XYZ file of C-alpha atoms in Angstrom:
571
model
C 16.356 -32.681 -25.902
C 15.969 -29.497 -28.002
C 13.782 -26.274 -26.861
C 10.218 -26.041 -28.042
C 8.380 -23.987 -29.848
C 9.489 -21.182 -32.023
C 9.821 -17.991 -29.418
C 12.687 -15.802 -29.445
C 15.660 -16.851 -27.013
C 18.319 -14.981 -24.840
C 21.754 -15.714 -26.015
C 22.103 -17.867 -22.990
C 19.867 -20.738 -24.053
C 22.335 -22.079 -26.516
C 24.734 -22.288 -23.386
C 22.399 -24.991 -21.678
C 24.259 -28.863 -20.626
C 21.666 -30.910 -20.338
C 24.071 -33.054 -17.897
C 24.837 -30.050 -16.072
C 21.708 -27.520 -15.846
C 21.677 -24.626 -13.205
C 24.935 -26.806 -11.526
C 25.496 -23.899 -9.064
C 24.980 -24.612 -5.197
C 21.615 -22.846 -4.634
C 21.940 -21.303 -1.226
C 24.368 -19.283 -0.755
C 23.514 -18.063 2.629
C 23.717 -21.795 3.792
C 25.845 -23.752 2.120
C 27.704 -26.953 3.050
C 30.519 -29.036 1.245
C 28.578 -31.776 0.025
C 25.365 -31.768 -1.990
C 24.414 -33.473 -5.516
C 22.052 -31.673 -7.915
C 18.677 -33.687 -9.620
C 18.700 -31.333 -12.125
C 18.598 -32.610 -15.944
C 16.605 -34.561 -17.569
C 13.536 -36.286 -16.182
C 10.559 -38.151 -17.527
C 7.490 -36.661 -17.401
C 3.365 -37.463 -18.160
C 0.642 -35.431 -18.216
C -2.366 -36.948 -16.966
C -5.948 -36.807 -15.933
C -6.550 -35.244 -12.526
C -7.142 -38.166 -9.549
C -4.901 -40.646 -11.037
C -1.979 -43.010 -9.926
C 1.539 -43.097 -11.099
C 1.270 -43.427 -14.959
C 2.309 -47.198 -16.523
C 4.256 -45.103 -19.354
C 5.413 -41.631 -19.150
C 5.396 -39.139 -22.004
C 9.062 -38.051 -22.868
C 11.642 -36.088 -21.665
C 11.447 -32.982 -19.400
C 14.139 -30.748 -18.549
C 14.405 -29.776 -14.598
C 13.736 -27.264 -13.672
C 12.461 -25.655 -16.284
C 8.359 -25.296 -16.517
C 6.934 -27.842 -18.656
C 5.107 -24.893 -20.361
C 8.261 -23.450 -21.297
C 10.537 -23.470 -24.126
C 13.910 -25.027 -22.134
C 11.440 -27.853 -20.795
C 11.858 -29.364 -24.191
C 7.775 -29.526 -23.540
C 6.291 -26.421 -23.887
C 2.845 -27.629 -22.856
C -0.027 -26.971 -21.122
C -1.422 -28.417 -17.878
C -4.485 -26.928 -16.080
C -6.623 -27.007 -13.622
C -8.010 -30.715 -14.645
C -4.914 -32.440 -15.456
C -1.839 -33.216 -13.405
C 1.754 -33.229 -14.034
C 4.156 -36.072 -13.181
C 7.909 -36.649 -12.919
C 10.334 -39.329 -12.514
C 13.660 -40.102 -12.710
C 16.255 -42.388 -10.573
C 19.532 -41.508 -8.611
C 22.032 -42.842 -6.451
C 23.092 -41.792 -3.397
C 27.267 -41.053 -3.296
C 29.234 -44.037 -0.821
C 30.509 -41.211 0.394
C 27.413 -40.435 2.219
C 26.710 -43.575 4.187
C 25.925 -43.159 8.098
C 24.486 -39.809 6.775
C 20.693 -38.633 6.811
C 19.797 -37.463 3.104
C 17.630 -34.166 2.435
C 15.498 -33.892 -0.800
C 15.504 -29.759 -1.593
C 13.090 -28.558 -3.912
C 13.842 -24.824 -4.471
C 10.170 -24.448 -5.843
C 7.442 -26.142 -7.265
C 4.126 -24.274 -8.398
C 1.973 -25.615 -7.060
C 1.187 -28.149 -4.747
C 3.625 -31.223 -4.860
C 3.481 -34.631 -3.629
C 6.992 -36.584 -3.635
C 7.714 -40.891 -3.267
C 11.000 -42.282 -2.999
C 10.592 -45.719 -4.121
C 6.996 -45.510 -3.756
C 7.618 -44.328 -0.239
C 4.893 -41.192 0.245
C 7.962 -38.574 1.489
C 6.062 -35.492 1.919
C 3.656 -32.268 0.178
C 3.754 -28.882 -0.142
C 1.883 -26.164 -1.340
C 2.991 -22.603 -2.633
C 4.409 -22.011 -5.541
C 7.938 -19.619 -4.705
C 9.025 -20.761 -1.098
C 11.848 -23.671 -1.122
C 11.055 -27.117 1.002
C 12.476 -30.392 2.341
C 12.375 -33.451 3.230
C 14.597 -36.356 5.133
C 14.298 -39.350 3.248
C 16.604 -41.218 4.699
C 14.198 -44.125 5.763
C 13.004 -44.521 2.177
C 16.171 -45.054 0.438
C 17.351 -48.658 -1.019
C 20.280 -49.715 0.875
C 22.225 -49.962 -2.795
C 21.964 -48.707 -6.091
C 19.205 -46.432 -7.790
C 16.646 -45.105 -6.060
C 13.321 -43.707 -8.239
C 11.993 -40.534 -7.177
C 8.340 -39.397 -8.567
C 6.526 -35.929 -7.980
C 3.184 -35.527 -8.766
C 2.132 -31.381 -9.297
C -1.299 -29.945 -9.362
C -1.577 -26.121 -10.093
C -4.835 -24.768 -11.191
C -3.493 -21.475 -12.310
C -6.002 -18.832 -11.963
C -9.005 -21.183 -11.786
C -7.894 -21.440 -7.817
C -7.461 -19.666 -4.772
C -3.552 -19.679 -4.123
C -1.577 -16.969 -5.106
C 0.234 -17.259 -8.609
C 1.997 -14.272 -9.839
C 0.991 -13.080 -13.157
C 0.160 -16.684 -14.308
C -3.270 -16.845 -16.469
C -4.740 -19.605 -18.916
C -5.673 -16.469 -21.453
C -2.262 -14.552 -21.703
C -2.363 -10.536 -22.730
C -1.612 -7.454 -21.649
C 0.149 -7.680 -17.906
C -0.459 -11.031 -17.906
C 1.684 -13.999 -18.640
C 1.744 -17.378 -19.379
C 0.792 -20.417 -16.945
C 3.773 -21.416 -15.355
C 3.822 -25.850 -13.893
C 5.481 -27.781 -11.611
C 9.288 -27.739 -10.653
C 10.976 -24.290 -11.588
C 14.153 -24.184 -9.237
C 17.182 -26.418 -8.883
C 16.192 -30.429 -7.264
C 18.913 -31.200 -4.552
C 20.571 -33.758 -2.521
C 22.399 -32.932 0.879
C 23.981 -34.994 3.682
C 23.432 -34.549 7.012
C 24.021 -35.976 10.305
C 21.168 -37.169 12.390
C 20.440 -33.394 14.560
C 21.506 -30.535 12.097
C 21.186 -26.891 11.334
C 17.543 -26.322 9.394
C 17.505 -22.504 9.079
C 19.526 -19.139 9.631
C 18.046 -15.978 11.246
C 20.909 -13.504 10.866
C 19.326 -10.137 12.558
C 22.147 -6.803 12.148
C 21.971 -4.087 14.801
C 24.547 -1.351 13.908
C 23.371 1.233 16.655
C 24.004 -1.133 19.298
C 26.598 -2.946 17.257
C 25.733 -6.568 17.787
C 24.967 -9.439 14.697
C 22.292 -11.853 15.902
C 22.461 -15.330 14.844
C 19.601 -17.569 15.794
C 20.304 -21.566 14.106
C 16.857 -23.617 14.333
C 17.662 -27.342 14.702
C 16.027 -30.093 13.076
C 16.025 -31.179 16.981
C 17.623 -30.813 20.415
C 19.564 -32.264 22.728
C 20.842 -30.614 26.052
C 24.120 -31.066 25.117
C 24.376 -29.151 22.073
C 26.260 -25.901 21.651
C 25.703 -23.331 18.750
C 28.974 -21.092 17.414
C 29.105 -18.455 15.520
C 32.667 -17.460 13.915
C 32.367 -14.014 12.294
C 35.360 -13.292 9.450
C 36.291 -10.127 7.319
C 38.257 -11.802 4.482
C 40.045 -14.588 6.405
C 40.378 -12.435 9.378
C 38.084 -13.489 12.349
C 36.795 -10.239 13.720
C 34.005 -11.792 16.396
C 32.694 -14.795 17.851
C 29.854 -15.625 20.280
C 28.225 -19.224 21.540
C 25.123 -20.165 22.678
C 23.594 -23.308 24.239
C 19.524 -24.340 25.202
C 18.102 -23.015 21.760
C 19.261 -19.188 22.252
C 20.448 -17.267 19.593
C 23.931 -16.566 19.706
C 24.457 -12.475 19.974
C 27.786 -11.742 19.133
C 29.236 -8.345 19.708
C 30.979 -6.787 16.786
C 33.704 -4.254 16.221
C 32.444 -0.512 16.865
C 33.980 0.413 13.591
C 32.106 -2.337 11.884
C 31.872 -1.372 8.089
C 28.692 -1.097 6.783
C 26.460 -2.410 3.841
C 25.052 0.182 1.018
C 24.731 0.175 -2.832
C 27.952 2.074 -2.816
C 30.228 -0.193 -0.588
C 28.300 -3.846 -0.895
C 30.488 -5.256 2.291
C 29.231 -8.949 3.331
C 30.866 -10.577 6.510
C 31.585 -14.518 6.245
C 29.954 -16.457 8.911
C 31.210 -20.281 10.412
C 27.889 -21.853 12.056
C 28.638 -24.779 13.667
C 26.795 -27.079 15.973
C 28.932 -28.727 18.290
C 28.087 -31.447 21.027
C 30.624 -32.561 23.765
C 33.021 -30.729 21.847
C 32.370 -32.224 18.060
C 31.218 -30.646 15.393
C 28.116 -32.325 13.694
C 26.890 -29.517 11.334
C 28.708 -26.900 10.390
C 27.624 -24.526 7.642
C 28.782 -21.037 5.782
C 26.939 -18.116 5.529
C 27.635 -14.397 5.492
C 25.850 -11.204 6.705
C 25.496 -7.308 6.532
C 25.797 -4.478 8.721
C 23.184 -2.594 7.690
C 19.892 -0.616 8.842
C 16.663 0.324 7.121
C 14.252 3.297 8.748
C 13.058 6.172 7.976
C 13.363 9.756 9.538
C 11.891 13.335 9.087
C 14.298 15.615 7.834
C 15.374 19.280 8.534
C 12.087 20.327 6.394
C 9.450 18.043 8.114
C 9.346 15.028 5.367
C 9.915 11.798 6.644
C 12.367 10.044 4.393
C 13.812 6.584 4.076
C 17.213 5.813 5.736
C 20.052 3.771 5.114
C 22.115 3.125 7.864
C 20.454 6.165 9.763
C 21.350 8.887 6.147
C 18.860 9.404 4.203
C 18.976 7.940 0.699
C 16.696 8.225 -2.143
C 15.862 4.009 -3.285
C 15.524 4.072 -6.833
C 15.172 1.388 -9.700
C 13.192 -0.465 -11.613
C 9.895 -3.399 -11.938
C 11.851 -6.317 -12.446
C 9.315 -8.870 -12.769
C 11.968 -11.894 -13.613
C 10.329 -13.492 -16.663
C 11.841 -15.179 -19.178
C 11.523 -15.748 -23.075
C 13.020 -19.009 -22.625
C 12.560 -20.378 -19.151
C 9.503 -17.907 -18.015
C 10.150 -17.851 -14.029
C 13.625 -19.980 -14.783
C 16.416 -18.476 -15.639
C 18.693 -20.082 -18.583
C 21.889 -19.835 -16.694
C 23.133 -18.272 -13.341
C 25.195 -15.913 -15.627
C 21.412 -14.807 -16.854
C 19.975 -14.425 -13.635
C 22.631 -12.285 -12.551
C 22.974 -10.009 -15.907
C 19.516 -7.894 -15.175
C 20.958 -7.162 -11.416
C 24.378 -6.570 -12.885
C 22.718 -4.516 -15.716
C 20.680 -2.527 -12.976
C 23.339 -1.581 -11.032
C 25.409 -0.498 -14.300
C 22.314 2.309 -15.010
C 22.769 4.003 -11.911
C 20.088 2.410 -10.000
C 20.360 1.591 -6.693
C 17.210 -0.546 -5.824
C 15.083 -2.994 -7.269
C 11.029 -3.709 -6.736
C 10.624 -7.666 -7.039
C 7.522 -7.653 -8.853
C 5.225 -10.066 -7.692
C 7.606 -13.024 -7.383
C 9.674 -14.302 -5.342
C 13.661 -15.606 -7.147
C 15.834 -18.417 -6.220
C 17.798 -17.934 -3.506
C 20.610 -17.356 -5.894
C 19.110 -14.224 -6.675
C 19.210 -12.286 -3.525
C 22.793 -13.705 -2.772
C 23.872 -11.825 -5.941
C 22.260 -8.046 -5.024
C 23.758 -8.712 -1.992
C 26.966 -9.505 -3.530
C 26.454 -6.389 -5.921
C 24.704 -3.631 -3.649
C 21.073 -3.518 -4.564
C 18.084 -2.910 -2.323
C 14.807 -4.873 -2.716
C 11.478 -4.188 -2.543
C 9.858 -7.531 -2.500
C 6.484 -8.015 -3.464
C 3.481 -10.150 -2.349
C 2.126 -12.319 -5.376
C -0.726 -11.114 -6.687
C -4.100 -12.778 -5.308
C -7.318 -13.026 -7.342
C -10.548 -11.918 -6.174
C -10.879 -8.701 -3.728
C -12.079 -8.017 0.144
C -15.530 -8.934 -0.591
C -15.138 -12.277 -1.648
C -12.013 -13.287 0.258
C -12.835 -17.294 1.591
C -11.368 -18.491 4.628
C -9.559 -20.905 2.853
C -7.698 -18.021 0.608
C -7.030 -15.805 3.506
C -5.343 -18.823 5.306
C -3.543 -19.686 2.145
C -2.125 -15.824 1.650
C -1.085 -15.959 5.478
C 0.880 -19.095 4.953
C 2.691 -18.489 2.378
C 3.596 -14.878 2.921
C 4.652 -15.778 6.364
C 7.366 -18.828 4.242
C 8.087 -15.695 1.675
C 9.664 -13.747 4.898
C 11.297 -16.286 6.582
C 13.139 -17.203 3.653
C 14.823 -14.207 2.906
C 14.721 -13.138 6.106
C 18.549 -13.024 6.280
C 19.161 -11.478 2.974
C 20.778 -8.016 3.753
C 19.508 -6.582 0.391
C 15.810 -7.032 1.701
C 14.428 -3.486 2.718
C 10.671 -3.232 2.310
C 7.766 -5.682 2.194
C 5.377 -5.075 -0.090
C 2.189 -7.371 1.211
C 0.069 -6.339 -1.737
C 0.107 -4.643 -5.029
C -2.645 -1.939 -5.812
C -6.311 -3.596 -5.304
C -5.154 -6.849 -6.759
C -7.060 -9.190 -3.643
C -6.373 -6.396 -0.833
C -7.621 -7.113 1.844
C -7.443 -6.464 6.450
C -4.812 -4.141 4.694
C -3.997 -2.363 8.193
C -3.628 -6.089 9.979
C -1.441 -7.215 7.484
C 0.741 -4.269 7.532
C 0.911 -4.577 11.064
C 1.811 -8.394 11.212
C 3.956 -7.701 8.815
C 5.839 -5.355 10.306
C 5.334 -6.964 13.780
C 6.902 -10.527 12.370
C 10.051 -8.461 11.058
C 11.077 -5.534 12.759
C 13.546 -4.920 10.819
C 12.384 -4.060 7.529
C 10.160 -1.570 6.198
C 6.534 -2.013 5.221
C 4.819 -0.478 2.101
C 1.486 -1.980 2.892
C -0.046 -1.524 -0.810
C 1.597 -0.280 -3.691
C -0.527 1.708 -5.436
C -3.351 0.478 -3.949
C -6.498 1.315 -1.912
C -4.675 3.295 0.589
C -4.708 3.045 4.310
C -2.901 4.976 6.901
C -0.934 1.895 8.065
C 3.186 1.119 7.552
C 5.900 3.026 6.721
C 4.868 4.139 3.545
C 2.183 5.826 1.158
C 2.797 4.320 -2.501
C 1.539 5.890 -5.338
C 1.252 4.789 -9.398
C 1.190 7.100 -12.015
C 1.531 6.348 -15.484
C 3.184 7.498 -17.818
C 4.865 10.590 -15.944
C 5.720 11.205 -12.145
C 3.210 12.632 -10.482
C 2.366 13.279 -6.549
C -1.302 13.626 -6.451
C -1.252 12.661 -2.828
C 0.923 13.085 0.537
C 0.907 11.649 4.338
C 2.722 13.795 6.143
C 3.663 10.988 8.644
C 4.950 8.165 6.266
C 7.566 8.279 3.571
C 5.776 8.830 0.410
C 7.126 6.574 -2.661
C 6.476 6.623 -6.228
C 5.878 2.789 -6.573
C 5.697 2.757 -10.248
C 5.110 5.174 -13.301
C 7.201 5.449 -17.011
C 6.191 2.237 -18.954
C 7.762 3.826 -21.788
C 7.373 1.118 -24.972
C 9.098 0.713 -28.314
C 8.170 -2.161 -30.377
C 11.581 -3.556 -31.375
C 11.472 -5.571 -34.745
C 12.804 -9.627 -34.927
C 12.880 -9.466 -30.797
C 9.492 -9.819 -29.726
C 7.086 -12.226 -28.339
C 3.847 -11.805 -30.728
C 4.406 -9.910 -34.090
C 0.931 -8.080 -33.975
C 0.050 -7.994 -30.039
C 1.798 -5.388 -28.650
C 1.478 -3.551 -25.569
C 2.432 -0.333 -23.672
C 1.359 2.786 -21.490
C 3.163 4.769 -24.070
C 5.033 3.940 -27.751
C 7.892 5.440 -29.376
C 10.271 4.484 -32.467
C 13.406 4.667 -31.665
C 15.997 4.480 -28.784
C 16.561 8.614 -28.935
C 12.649 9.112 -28.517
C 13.072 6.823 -25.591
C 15.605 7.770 -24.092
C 14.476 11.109 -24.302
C 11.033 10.600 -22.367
C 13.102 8.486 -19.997
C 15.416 11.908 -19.344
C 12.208 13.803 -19.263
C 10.770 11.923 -16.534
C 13.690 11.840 -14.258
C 13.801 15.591 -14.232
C 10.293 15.949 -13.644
C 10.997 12.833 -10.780
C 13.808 15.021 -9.064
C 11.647 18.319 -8.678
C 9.159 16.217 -6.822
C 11.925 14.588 -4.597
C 12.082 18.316 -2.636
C 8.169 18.034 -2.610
C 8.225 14.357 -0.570
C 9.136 11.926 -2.716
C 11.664 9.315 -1.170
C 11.743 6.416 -3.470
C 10.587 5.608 -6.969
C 9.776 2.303 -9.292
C 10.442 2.743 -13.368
C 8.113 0.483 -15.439
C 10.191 -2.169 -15.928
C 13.621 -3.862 -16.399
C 12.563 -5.740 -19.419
C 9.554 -6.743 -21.850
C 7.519 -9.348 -20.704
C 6.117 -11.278 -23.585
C 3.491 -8.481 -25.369
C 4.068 -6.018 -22.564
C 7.295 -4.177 -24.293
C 7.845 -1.296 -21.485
C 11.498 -2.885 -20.884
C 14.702 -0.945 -20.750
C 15.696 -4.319 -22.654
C 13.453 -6.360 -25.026
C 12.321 -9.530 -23.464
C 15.202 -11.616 -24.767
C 18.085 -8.835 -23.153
C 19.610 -8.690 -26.724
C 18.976 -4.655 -27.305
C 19.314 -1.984 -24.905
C 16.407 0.509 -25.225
C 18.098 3.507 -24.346
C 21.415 5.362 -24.428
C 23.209 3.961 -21.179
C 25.275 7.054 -20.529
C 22.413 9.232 -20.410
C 20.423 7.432 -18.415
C 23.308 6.522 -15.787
C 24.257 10.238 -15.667
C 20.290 11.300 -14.935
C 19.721 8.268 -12.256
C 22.561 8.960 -10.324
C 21.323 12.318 -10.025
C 18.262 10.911 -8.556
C 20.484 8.764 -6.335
C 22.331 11.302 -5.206
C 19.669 13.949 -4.005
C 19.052 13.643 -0.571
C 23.153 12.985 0.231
């Protein structure tokens, strides 16, 4: 295996094991002891769409990396009239007999179809949401067992949401991205088992709200939830006939912010006639998001009932290297980590939706997230049943998995015009499926008087060229400040950006500029705002970093001193 093609690289590509790729467990907020990662190298075929399982396969593929990316080892195309197939064999540990095996896909774009020794073992569709399946009745009693996935994604010659993913690359939009992209997974189990978490915070009433869904039910079984500050056990609460357990917490609870990034372990453990069969570990916030007028009439967001002003950048999550993969987990944590080190206290999840991984660590570190709807070809007008059904599904799997991440604090259903549509009905669905969270029903889009929120873009300065004076009113993006940076970008001679300097002073410079002019504004009604972007994105080079994270764009003092600022203004 080597990388293909001649791109540039972060530094974190040379770091790659084949034998051990992305070997970190990949859900944090439900993790159990055992599991055995599928990651590594696969076989692979491209093929002609309709086909069966190809005689002969084509070479090697590295999981999960996109086969049109460099860390494949592939860095091929697919489209809309081909299909992509996978195979490889494994063996399931001794260790593990009497136990039900899972098969965990963390994501595959777009729709997948999986055997296990030519056993049909289940499909999915949607290209960012993790699935599962129990395969226990299709494993070999001994030995190897072959697994084979067969992907279809047309890209943007279908219906389905798909990022920024187009067959003619430029501008704001990015290469196709094809088939498996997160971490492949084994995991025991015993027969009935914990599926999914709901962990809901209250911190006016001061309860935590832990609802396990079972695989199934019996009558007998008996949900508890152990609640621990370090190794200290602070709360407890049980439930039994499918209720969540609501367990009452300490009145001086401490609570979650950018400043003070406290998480609470959790025990989960299903127990029947007083024996555990699952157990797993998770962890969980005290924290609120809502928004409130202040002393002068403008309704502001709230953390934790005081106002705070959310600030921080476009991180789209693309890679030079991997495109929606990471490299490493020490990569995928670097841009929060480098976030958080500029003063920023929030960050808008543009248009994708990262490994669970991801949200563990701005959890871990204290950042807020916006999270974005994918974008959605076509607009109101031509909207087919079939693509409204398809947008409903999977933004419905979007929310419920991340609905327990504390750092979640707005839903962004759609992103300016980009295939708006029933804007006020999704808003309100939205917001009616998860109480809990703000809604910021369009960034920048066509703008109805629905949500929490009226989101505004303005490139390249801040500007407020409209207010509600019943929402929170956001800057959802402006800046997009670009410097071409020699030997550390994508295409030598396509290069994009709402705005080009030469050097990191001149940068740095209109960066300063703007967050003064952003700070008058904030007394005028702004209560959040989005810089364009974290990083360049192949010719798009509006990054605080080039594409590869190798140079820093701007003077890091001065920009930490002049974000804090913003931070700090409505404390």
């Amino acid at each position: 295996w080597k990388p293909a093609g001649d791109k540039i690289k972060t530094q974190w590509a040379n770091k790659i094991n084949t034998s051990a790729v992305l070997p970190e467990y990949p859900r944090p907020i439900m993790e159990r002891n055992e599991w055995k990662n599928l990651n590594g190298l696969w076989e692979y075929a491209i093929t002609d769409l309709g086909g069966n399982v190809p005689a002969h396969f084509d070479g090697q593929i590295l999981v999960p990396f996109a086969v049109e990316s460099s860390l494949s080892g592939v860095g091929q195309r697919v489209g809309a009239k081909k299909e992509l197939w996978y195979s490889r064999s494994f063996e399931v540990p001794v260790a593990w007999k009497n136990k039900n095996v899972l098969l965990h896909f963390g994501a595959v774009d777009w729709k997948a179809d999986i055997w296990v020794n030519d056993v049909k073992v289940g499909s999915h569709t949607g290209g960012f949401t993790p699935f599962s399946f129990d395969i226990t009745a299709a494993l070999s009693g001994k030995g190897n067992n072959r697994l084979v996935v067969k992907v279809w994604d047309p890209t943007d010659e279908g219906y389905q949401p798909r990022g920024k993913q187009v067959n003619n690359p430029e501008g704001i939009w990015y290469t196709p991205v094809t088939g498996i992209w997160q971490t492949v997974w084994l995991e025991p189990v015993t027969a009935r088992h914990i599926e999914e978490l709901r962990i809901t915070p209250d911190i006016d009433q001061h309860l935590l709200t832990v609802k396990a869904h079972l695989n199934m039910r019996a009558p007998s079984d008996l949900i508890e939830v152990n609640v621990y500050d370090g190794n200290q056990l602070v709360a407890t609460g049980k439930s039994i006939n499918d209720e969540a357990v609501v367990i009452p917490m300490p009145e001086d609870a401490k609570l979650w912010s950018p400043d003070f990034p406290f998480l609470y372990t959790l025990k989960v453990m299903l127990k029947s006639d007083n024996k555990i069969l699952d157990q797993v570990n998770s962890y969980a916030a005290m924290r609120k998001y809502s928004t409130k007028r202040d002393a002068n009439g403008i309704v502001r967001l709230e953390l934790n009932n005081q106002p705070l002003f959310q600030f921080g950048p476009l991180d789209q999550g693309w890679w030079p290297d991997g495109l929606y993969t990471a490299p490493t987990d020490e990569a995928l944590v670097y841009d929060i980590q480098k976030t958080k080190y500029l003063g920023f206290n929030m960050i808008r999840k543009h248009i994708k939706v990262e490994p669970a991984r991801w949200y563990t660590h701005c959890d871990q570190l204290g950042i807020i997230v916006w999270q974005d709807r994918k974008y959605f070809e076509g607009t109101e007008k031509k909207r087919s049943a079939v693509s409204e059904a398809c947008y409903r599904k999977e933004w419905k799997e979007i929310m419920d998995c991340l609905y327990s991440y504390p750092c979640i604090g707005t839903w962004v259903p759609f992103n300016e015009a980009w295939g708006q549509f029933k804007t006020p009905e999704i808003a309100e669905w939205t917001k009616e499926y998860d109480p809990t969270r703000l809604v910021n029903p369009a960034s920048g889009g066509n703008h109805y008087t629905c949500g929490d929120m009226l989101d505004l873009h303005n490139y390249p300065a801040p500007e407020m060229y409209l207010y509600d004076a019943q929402r929170a009113n956001v800057l959802g993006e402006y800046g997009g400040i670009g410097w071409v940076v020699k030997n550390h970008i994508w295409e030598p001679d396509r290069n994009w950006g709402y705005i080009q300097f030469n050097s990191s002073k001149e940068v740095t410079d209109e960066y300063i500029k703007y967050t003064d002019m952003l700070y008058d504004l904030i007394t005028r009604g702004f209560s959040a705002a989005v810089y364009t972007q974290t990083t360049d994105v192949e010719v798009e080079v509006n990054g605080l970093m080039t594409y590869d994270r190798k140079v820093i764009k701007v003077d890091e003092k001065r920009v930490r001193e002049a974000n804090a600022r913003i931070c700090k203004s409505l404390k």
